[in-house]
Amino acid sequence: MRNAIIVGGGVAGLSAGIALSKARWDVVVLERAPRLEPIGAALSLWPNACAALKSLGVFPAVEAGASPISSMLLGTRDGGRILDRLIPEPALLSARSHLQHALQDSLPPGALRLGCEVLRARSGCVEIADGETMTGDLVVDAGGIGAISGACEEPRYAGYGGVLALSGPIEGSGFEGQAAEFWGWGERFGVFELPKGQRYWFYMRSQPAHSRMPNIDECAWAARGWPEQVCKAIAATPADALIPFAVHARKPPRSLLQNGILKVGDAAHAMEPNLGQGACQALEDAVALMHAASRNSAAEIGQAYEKARLDRVRMLVREAAQAGLGVHGPRAIQLLVRTALKVVPRALSEPRINKMQMLPEYRSRTEL
Ligand SMILES: Cc1cc2nc3c(=O)[nH]c(=O)nc-3n(C[C@H](O)[C@H](O)[C@H](O)COP(=O)(O)OP(=O)(O)OC[C@H]3O[C@@H](n4cnc5c(N)ncnc54)[C@H](O)[C@@H]3O)c2cc1C
């Protein structure tokens, strides 16, 4: 049986492990953390990600503990509408910990090794911090934005950051599956529904690198006059539940292979979070990898995977950066983007959004 070594046990590494084991490879996922701790709070899993989870056989487990997203709203801070749409296929909002556990449970027993830091990786071989050297037919870098396989350029600070959190339970009716984001000038809030009356929310604002992040009182202050669901979510959140983040991203990748190592997830295509597609793309990587590994020799997998994925991830990294301009760009650009989003007819905007949110057919794309 062919064997693969996967560096990193985030969404990308766990799903790559499932994909390769479904393609009848022996897999080991090496994660440096002693426990699987989710980075962040929750993730929107758009139709492409849900279709990918179905291909990997994990969708029912994820769906069981997530909330459906049936529509999205992009509004202004005073409640005006910029864009809204119904989501035509299943989409979910899942706590990160729930998604990670569902993925972990779908790996073959013993495939995940925790507390295992990889110091060096090259084609067919990795060196672990305890001195062990492991060899494999394939090495996959799923180590996130600080990827061990290296990249041509350092990640770039995108000019904004903020905090995100899971609230406590909120009484009353929910949003009937609406995922909402509200834009001010240089700042925005997002609020999403989770099971049992919980909310996932974030606050992002333009700010210089290394700025101090807002605490809960400052978030509540910033949210005065914004839609009620924002204020309610903040009011139901304990002060120590805030998770600060600063957005970093890379330029569109020129390759998904480096020094004989295949890259997935943020290691391959770290993008700004404006489309909510980073983890969704990691799940798509896994589906492409599953088909590439099922039908090609070990020497050809990288080529087949890159052929299937490179153009699409380059498009998404570009689109994700552009999508941030409506809030974090120069004021004239913010105005221009909002006007464009409002006036472009659905007949033109829908195919573009669908292209991003639909899973391509990777079986034929991985044919060499
Ligand atoms: C504010 C914000 C909101 C977001 N919202 C969404 C969203 O709604 N939907 C969505 O799809 N995406 C979203 N994203 C993007 C998403 O979080 C990432 O794209 C995704 O988590 C990347 O997963 P990953 O597995 O590639 O990397 P990571 O999650 O960074 O995992 C990498 C793992 O590798 C391990 N590792 C690294 N180096 C080594 C080593 N040398 N040895 C062993 N282990 C190692 C790390 O410990 C870590 O566990 C968001 C991002 C941000 C910042």
Coordinates of C-alpha atoms and ligand atoms in Angstrom, one line a residue:
M1 CA 0.0 0.0 0.0
R2 CA 1.3 3.5 -0.9
N3 CA 1.8 5.8 2.1
A4 CA 1.5 9.5 2.7
I5 CA 2.8 11.8 5.4
I6 CA 0.7 14.9 6.1
V7 CA 2.2 17.7 8.0
G8 CA -0.5 19.6 10.0
G9 CA -3.8 18.5 11.6
G10 CA -6.1 21.5 10.8
V11 CA -9.0 21.3 8.4
A12 CA -6.7 20.9 5.4
G13 CA -4.6 18.1 7.0
L14 CA -7.4 16.1 8.5
S15 CA -9.5 16.2 5.2
A16 CA -6.4 15.4 3.1
G17 CA -5.9 12.4 5.4
I18 CA -9.5 11.2 4.9
A19 CA -9.2 11.8 1.1
L20 CA -6.0 9.7 0.8
S21 CA -7.3 6.9 3.0
K22 CA -10.4 6.8 0.8
A23 CA -8.0 6.4 -2.2
R24 CA -6.6 3.4 -0.3
W25 CA -3.4 5.0 0.9
D26 CA -1.8 4.5 4.2
V27 CA -1.8 7.9 5.9
V28 CA -0.3 9.6 9.0
V29 CA -1.2 13.1 10.0
L30 CA 1.5 14.8 12.1
E31 CA 0.2 17.7 14.3
R32 CA 2.6 19.6 16.6
A33 CA -0.1 20.6 19.1
P34 CA -0.6 18.1 21.9
R35 CA -4.4 18.5 21.5
L36 CA -6.6 19.5 18.5
E37 CA -7.4 23.0 19.5
P38 CA -9.6 24.9 17.0
I39 CA -8.0 28.1 15.8
G40 CA -11.0 30.5 15.7
A41 CA -14.6 30.0 16.5
A42 CA -16.8 28.9 13.6
L43 CA -16.7 28.5 9.9
S44 CA -19.2 29.1 7.1
L45 CA -19.2 26.0 4.9
W46 CA -20.7 27.1 1.5
P47 CA -22.3 24.7 -1.0
N48 CA -18.9 23.7 -2.5
A49 CA -17.6 22.7 1.0
C50 CA -20.8 20.8 1.8
A51 CA -20.5 18.9 -1.5
A52 CA -16.8 18.2 -0.7
L53 CA -17.8 16.9 2.7
K54 CA -20.3 14.6 1.0
S55 CA -17.6 13.3 -1.3
L56 CA -15.4 12.6 1.7
G57 CA -18.3 10.9 3.6
V58 CA -18.3 13.4 6.5
F59 CA -21.3 15.6 5.6
P60 CA -23.9 13.8 7.9
A61 CA -21.6 14.1 10.9
V62 CA -20.9 17.8 10.3
E63 CA -24.5 18.6 9.5
A64 CA -25.7 16.9 12.7
G65 CA -24.1 19.6 14.9
A66 CA -24.2 22.6 12.6
S67 CA -26.8 25.2 11.5
P68 CA -28.1 25.5 8.0
I69 CA -27.4 28.7 6.1
S70 CA -30.3 29.3 3.7
S71 CA -29.7 32.9 2.7
M72 CA -27.0 35.6 3.0
L73 CA -27.5 39.3 3.6
L74 CA -24.9 42.0 3.0
G75 CA -26.2 45.2 4.6
T76 CA -25.1 48.6 5.9
R77 CA -24.7 49.6 9.5
D78 CA -28.1 51.4 9.4
G79 CA -29.9 48.3 8.1
G80 CA -29.9 49.1 4.4
R81 CA -29.4 46.3 1.9
I82 CA -26.3 46.0 -0.3
L83 CA -26.9 42.4 -1.6
D84 CA -29.0 39.5 -0.5
R85 CA -29.5 36.0 -2.0
L86 CA -30.9 32.6 -1.3
I87 CA -28.3 29.8 -1.2
P88 CA -29.4 27.3 -3.7
E89 CA -27.6 24.2 -2.2
P90 CA -27.0 23.1 1.4
A91 CA -24.6 25.4 3.3
L92 CA -23.7 25.2 7.0
L93 CA -22.3 27.2 9.8
S94 CA -20.2 24.9 12.0
A95 CA -18.3 25.6 15.2
R96 CA -14.6 24.9 14.3
S97 CA -14.3 22.3 17.1
H98 CA -17.3 20.4 15.8
L99 CA -15.9 20.3 12.2
Q100 CA -12.5 19.2 13.5
H101 CA -13.9 16.4 15.6
A102 CA -16.1 15.2 12.7
L103 CA -13.0 15.1 10.5
Q104 CA -10.8 13.5 13.1
D105 CA -13.4 10.8 13.7
S106 CA -13.4 10.0 10.0
L107 CA -9.7 9.3 9.8
P108 CA -8.5 5.7 10.1
P109 CA -7.7 4.8 13.8
G110 CA -4.2 5.8 14.8
A111 CA -3.6 8.0 11.7
L112 CA -3.4 11.3 13.7
R113 CA -0.2 11.7 15.8
L114 CA -0.5 14.7 18.1
G115 CA 2.5 16.4 19.8
C116 CA 4.6 15.7 16.7
E117 CA 6.4 18.7 15.3
V118 CA 7.9 18.4 11.8
L119 CA 11.2 20.2 11.7
R120 CA 12.1 19.7 8.0
A121 CA 10.3 18.2 5.1
R122 CA 11.5 17.3 1.6
S123 CA 10.2 15.0 -1.2
G124 CA 9.4 11.6 0.4
C125 CA 10.8 12.4 3.8
V126 CA 10.2 14.4 7.0
E127 CA 12.2 14.9 10.2
I128 CA 10.4 15.1 13.4
A129 CA 11.5 17.0 16.5
D130 CA 12.1 13.9 18.6
G131 CA 14.8 12.9 16.0
E132 CA 12.7 10.3 14.1
T133 CA 12.8 10.4 10.2
M134 CA 9.8 9.1 8.3
T135 CA 9.6 8.3 4.7
G136 CA 6.6 8.1 2.4
D137 CA 5.5 8.0 -1.2
L138 CA 4.0 11.4 -0.8
V139 CA 4.6 14.3 1.6
V140 CA 1.7 16.8 2.0
D141 CA 2.2 20.2 3.6
A142 CA -1.0 21.2 5.5
G143 CA 0.8 23.3 8.0
G144 CA -1.2 26.5 7.4
I145 CA 0.1 30.0 6.4
G146 CA 3.5 29.4 8.0
A147 CA 4.0 26.3 5.8
I148 CA 7.1 24.2 6.4
S149 CA 7.6 23.7 2.6
G150 CA 8.3 27.4 2.4
A151 CA 6.9 29.9 -0.1
C152 CA 8.4 32.5 -2.3
E153 CA 7.1 35.5 -0.4
E154 CA 6.2 36.1 3.3
P155 CA 2.5 36.5 4.1
R156 CA 1.3 40.1 3.8
Y157 CA -0.7 41.9 6.4
A158 CA -4.0 42.8 4.7
G159 CA -4.6 46.1 6.7
Y160 CA -7.4 44.9 9.0
G161 CA -8.1 42.6 11.9
G162 CA -10.4 42.4 14.9
V163 CA -12.1 39.8 17.1
L164 CA -14.4 36.9 16.7
A165 CA -16.4 35.0 19.3
L166 CA -19.1 32.5 20.1
S167 CA -21.9 34.0 22.2
G168 CA -23.8 32.2 25.0
P169 CA -27.4 31.2 24.2
I170 CA -29.8 33.9 23.1
E171 CA -33.5 33.6 23.9
G172 CA -36.1 34.2 21.1
S173 CA -36.3 33.3 17.5
G174 CA -33.3 32.9 15.3
F175 CA -32.6 34.3 11.8
E176 CA -34.1 31.4 9.9
G177 CA -30.7 30.5 8.4
Q178 CA -29.7 34.0 7.4
A179 CA -26.0 34.7 7.4
A180 CA -25.6 38.5 7.8
E181 CA -22.7 40.8 7.4
F182 CA -23.0 44.6 7.9
W183 CA -20.6 47.2 6.5
G184 CA -19.7 50.5 7.9
W185 CA -16.8 52.6 6.6
G186 CA -13.6 50.7 7.4
E187 CA -15.4 48.4 9.8
R188 CA -17.9 45.5 9.7
F189 CA -19.8 43.1 11.9
G190 CA -20.9 39.6 10.9
V191 CA -23.5 37.5 12.8
F192 CA -24.4 33.9 12.1
E193 CA -26.6 31.4 13.9
L194 CA -25.4 28.3 15.6
P195 CA -27.5 25.5 17.2
K196 CA -29.0 26.0 20.7
G197 CA -29.4 29.8 20.3
Q198 CA -25.7 30.5 20.1
R199 CA -24.3 33.1 17.7
Y200 CA -21.0 33.3 15.9
W201 CA -20.0 36.9 15.4
F202 CA -17.0 39.0 14.3
Y203 CA -15.9 42.6 14.3
M204 CA -13.2 43.6 11.8
R205 CA -11.8 47.1 11.3
S206 CA -9.0 48.7 9.2
Q207 CA -6.0 49.3 11.5
P208 CA -2.2 49.4 11.3
A209 CA -0.3 46.2 11.9
H210 CA 0.2 45.2 15.5
S211 CA -2.7 47.4 16.8
R212 CA -4.3 46.6 20.0
M213 CA -7.5 44.6 19.5
P214 CA -10.9 45.8 20.9
N215 CA -12.2 44.3 24.1
I216 CA -15.9 43.4 24.7
D217 CA -16.8 46.9 25.9
E218 CA -15.2 48.5 22.9
C219 CA -17.1 46.1 20.6
A220 CA -20.4 47.0 22.3
W221 CA -19.5 50.7 22.0
A222 CA -18.6 50.3 18.3
A223 CA -21.9 48.4 17.7
R224 CA -24.2 51.2 18.9
G225 CA -26.7 52.0 16.2
W226 CA -25.9 48.8 14.2
P227 CA -28.6 46.2 13.6
E228 CA -30.1 44.7 16.7
Q229 CA -28.7 41.2 16.1
V230 CA -25.1 42.5 16.4
C231 CA -25.8 44.2 19.7
K232 CA -27.6 41.1 21.1
A233 CA -24.8 38.8 20.1
I234 CA -22.2 41.0 21.8
A235 CA -24.3 41.4 24.9
A236 CA -24.5 37.6 25.2
T237 CA -20.7 37.0 24.9
P238 CA -18.4 36.6 27.9
A239 CA -15.5 39.1 27.9
D240 CA -12.9 36.3 27.8
A241 CA -14.5 34.6 24.8
L242 CA -13.1 37.1 22.3
I243 CA -10.5 35.7 19.9
P244 CA -8.3 38.4 18.3
F245 CA -7.0 38.0 14.8
A246 CA -5.0 40.0 12.2
V247 CA -5.6 39.1 8.6
H248 CA -2.6 37.9 6.6
A249 CA -2.7 36.5 3.1
R250 CA -0.4 35.6 0.2
K251 CA -0.6 36.5 -3.4
P252 CA -2.2 33.9 -5.7
P253 CA 0.1 30.9 -5.8
R254 CA 2.2 30.1 -8.9
S255 CA 2.3 26.4 -8.0
L256 CA 0.8 24.0 -5.5
L257 CA 4.0 22.0 -5.3
Q258 CA 7.3 22.9 -3.7
N259 CA 10.5 20.9 -3.5
G260 CA 8.5 17.7 -4.3
I261 CA 5.9 18.4 -1.5
L262 CA 2.3 18.9 -2.3
K263 CA 0.5 21.8 -0.6
V264 CA -3.1 22.0 0.6
G265 CA -5.1 24.5 2.6
D266 CA -3.5 27.8 3.7
A267 CA -0.1 26.3 3.1
A268 CA -1.0 26.4 -0.6
H269 CA -3.4 29.4 -0.9
A270 CA -3.7 31.6 2.2
M271 CA -6.5 34.1 1.3
E272 CA -8.3 36.9 3.0
P273 CA -11.4 35.8 4.8
N274 CA -13.9 38.0 2.8
L275 CA -15.6 35.1 0.9
G276 CA -15.4 32.7 3.8
Q277 CA -13.7 30.3 1.5
G278 CA -10.3 29.4 3.1
A279 CA -11.4 26.2 4.8
C280 CA -13.9 25.5 2.0
Q281 CA -11.0 25.4 -0.4
A282 CA -9.0 23.1 1.9
L283 CA -12.0 20.7 1.6
E284 CA -11.9 21.1 -2.2
D285 CA -8.2 20.3 -2.1
A286 CA -9.0 17.1 -0.4
V287 CA -11.5 16.0 -3.0
A288 CA -9.1 16.8 -5.8
L289 CA -6.4 14.9 -4.0
M290 CA -8.7 11.9 -3.5
H291 CA -9.3 11.6 -7.3
A292 CA -5.7 12.4 -8.2
A293 CA -4.4 9.7 -5.8
S294 CA -7.0 7.1 -6.9
R295 CA -6.1 7.2 -10.6
N296 CA -2.4 8.3 -10.9
S297 CA 1.0 6.9 -9.9
A298 CA 2.7 8.5 -6.9
A299 CA 5.0 10.4 -9.3
E300 CA 2.0 11.9 -11.2
I301 CA -0.3 12.9 -8.3
G302 CA 1.2 16.4 -7.8
Q303 CA 0.8 17.2 -11.5
A304 CA -2.8 15.9 -11.6
Y305 CA -3.7 17.8 -8.4
E306 CA -2.2 21.1 -9.6
K307 CA -3.9 20.8 -13.0
A308 CA -7.2 20.4 -11.2
R309 CA -6.8 23.1 -8.6
L310 CA -4.3 25.9 -9.6
D311 CA -6.5 28.1 -11.8
R312 CA -9.4 27.9 -9.3
V313 CA -7.5 28.8 -6.2
R314 CA -5.7 31.6 -8.0
M315 CA -9.1 33.0 -8.9
L316 CA -10.4 32.7 -5.3
V317 CA -7.3 34.3 -3.7
R318 CA -7.8 37.3 -6.1
E319 CA -11.6 37.5 -5.5
A320 CA -11.1 37.3 -1.8
A321 CA -8.7 40.2 -1.8
Q322 CA -11.0 42.3 -4.0
A323 CA -14.0 41.5 -1.8
G324 CA -12.3 43.3 1.1
L325 CA -12.1 46.6 -0.8
G326 CA -15.8 47.3 -0.2
V327 CA -15.0 47.9 3.5
H328 CA -11.2 48.2 3.8
G329 CA -10.3 49.9 0.5
P330 CA -9.9 53.7 0.0
R331 CA -13.3 55.5 0.6
A332 CA -14.0 56.1 -3.1
I333 CA -13.4 52.4 -3.8
Q334 CA -15.7 51.4 -0.9
L335 CA -18.5 53.5 -2.5
L336 CA -17.8 52.1 -5.9
V337 CA -17.9 48.5 -4.8
R338 CA -21.2 49.0 -2.8
T339 CA -22.8 50.7 -5.7
A340 CA -21.7 48.0 -8.1
L341 CA -23.0 45.3 -5.7
K342 CA -26.4 47.0 -5.5
V343 CA -26.9 47.8 -9.2
V344 CA -25.5 44.7 -10.9
P345 CA -28.5 42.6 -12.0
R346 CA -28.8 39.2 -10.4
A347 CA -28.5 37.6 -13.9
L348 CA -24.9 38.8 -13.9
S349 CA -23.9 38.4 -10.2
E350 CA -25.4 35.0 -9.6
P351 CA -23.3 33.0 -12.1
R352 CA -20.2 34.6 -10.6
I353 CA -21.1 33.7 -7.0
N354 CA -22.2 30.3 -8.1
K355 CA -18.9 29.7 -9.8
M356 CA -17.1 30.3 -6.5
Q357 CA -19.6 28.4 -4.3
M358 CA -20.1 25.2 -6.5
L359 CA -17.8 22.2 -6.3
P360 CA -16.2 21.5 -9.7
E361 CA -16.1 18.0 -11.0
Y362 CA -12.7 16.9 -9.9
R363 CA -12.8 13.3 -11.2
S364 CA -12.3 14.4 -14.8
R365 CA -10.1 17.4 -13.9
T366 CA -7.5 15.1 -12.3
E367 CA -7.1 13.1 -15.5
L368 CA -3.7 13.6 -17.1
Ligands
LIG1 C1 -11.3 35.8 10.7 C2 -11.3 34.6 9.8 C3 -12.5 34.1 9.5 C4 -12.6 33.0 8.6 N1 -13.8 32.4 8.3 C5 -13.8 31.4 7.4 C6 -15.1 30.9 7.0 O1 -16.1 31.3 7.5 N2 -15.1 29.8 6.1 C7 -13.9 29.3 5.6 O2 -14.0 28.4 4.8 N3 -12.7 29.8 6.0 C8 -12.7 30.8 6.8 N4 -11.4 31.3 7.2 C9 -10.2 30.7 6.7 C10 -9.9 29.4 7.4 O3 -9.8 29.7 8.8 C11 -8.5 28.9 7.0 O4 -8.4 28.9 5.6 C12 -8.4 27.4 7.4 O5 -8.5 27.3 8.8 C13 -7.0 26.9 7.0 O6 -6.9 25.6 7.5 P1 -5.4 24.8 7.4 O7 -5.7 23.5 7.9 O8 -4.9 25.0 6.0 O9 -4.5 25.6 8.3 P2 -4.5 25.8 9.9 O10 -5.8 25.8 10.5 O11 -3.5 26.9 10.2 O12 -3.8 24.4 10.4 C14 -2.5 24.1 10.3 C15 -2.1 23.1 11.3 O13 -0.8 22.6 11.1 C16 -0.1 22.5 12.3 N5 1.4 22.7 11.9 C17 2.0 23.7 11.4 N6 3.3 23.5 11.2 C18 3.5 22.3 11.7 C19 4.7 21.5 11.8 N7 5.9 21.9 11.4 N8 4.6 20.2 12.4 C20 3.4 19.8 12.8 N9 2.2 20.5 12.7 C21 2.3 21.7 12.2 C22 -0.6 23.7 13.1 O14 -0.4 23.4 14.5 C23 -2.1 23.7 12.7 O15 -2.8 22.8 13.6 C24 -11.4 32.4 8.1 C25 -10.2 33.0 8.5 C26 -10.1 34.1 9.3 C27 -8.8 34.7 9.7

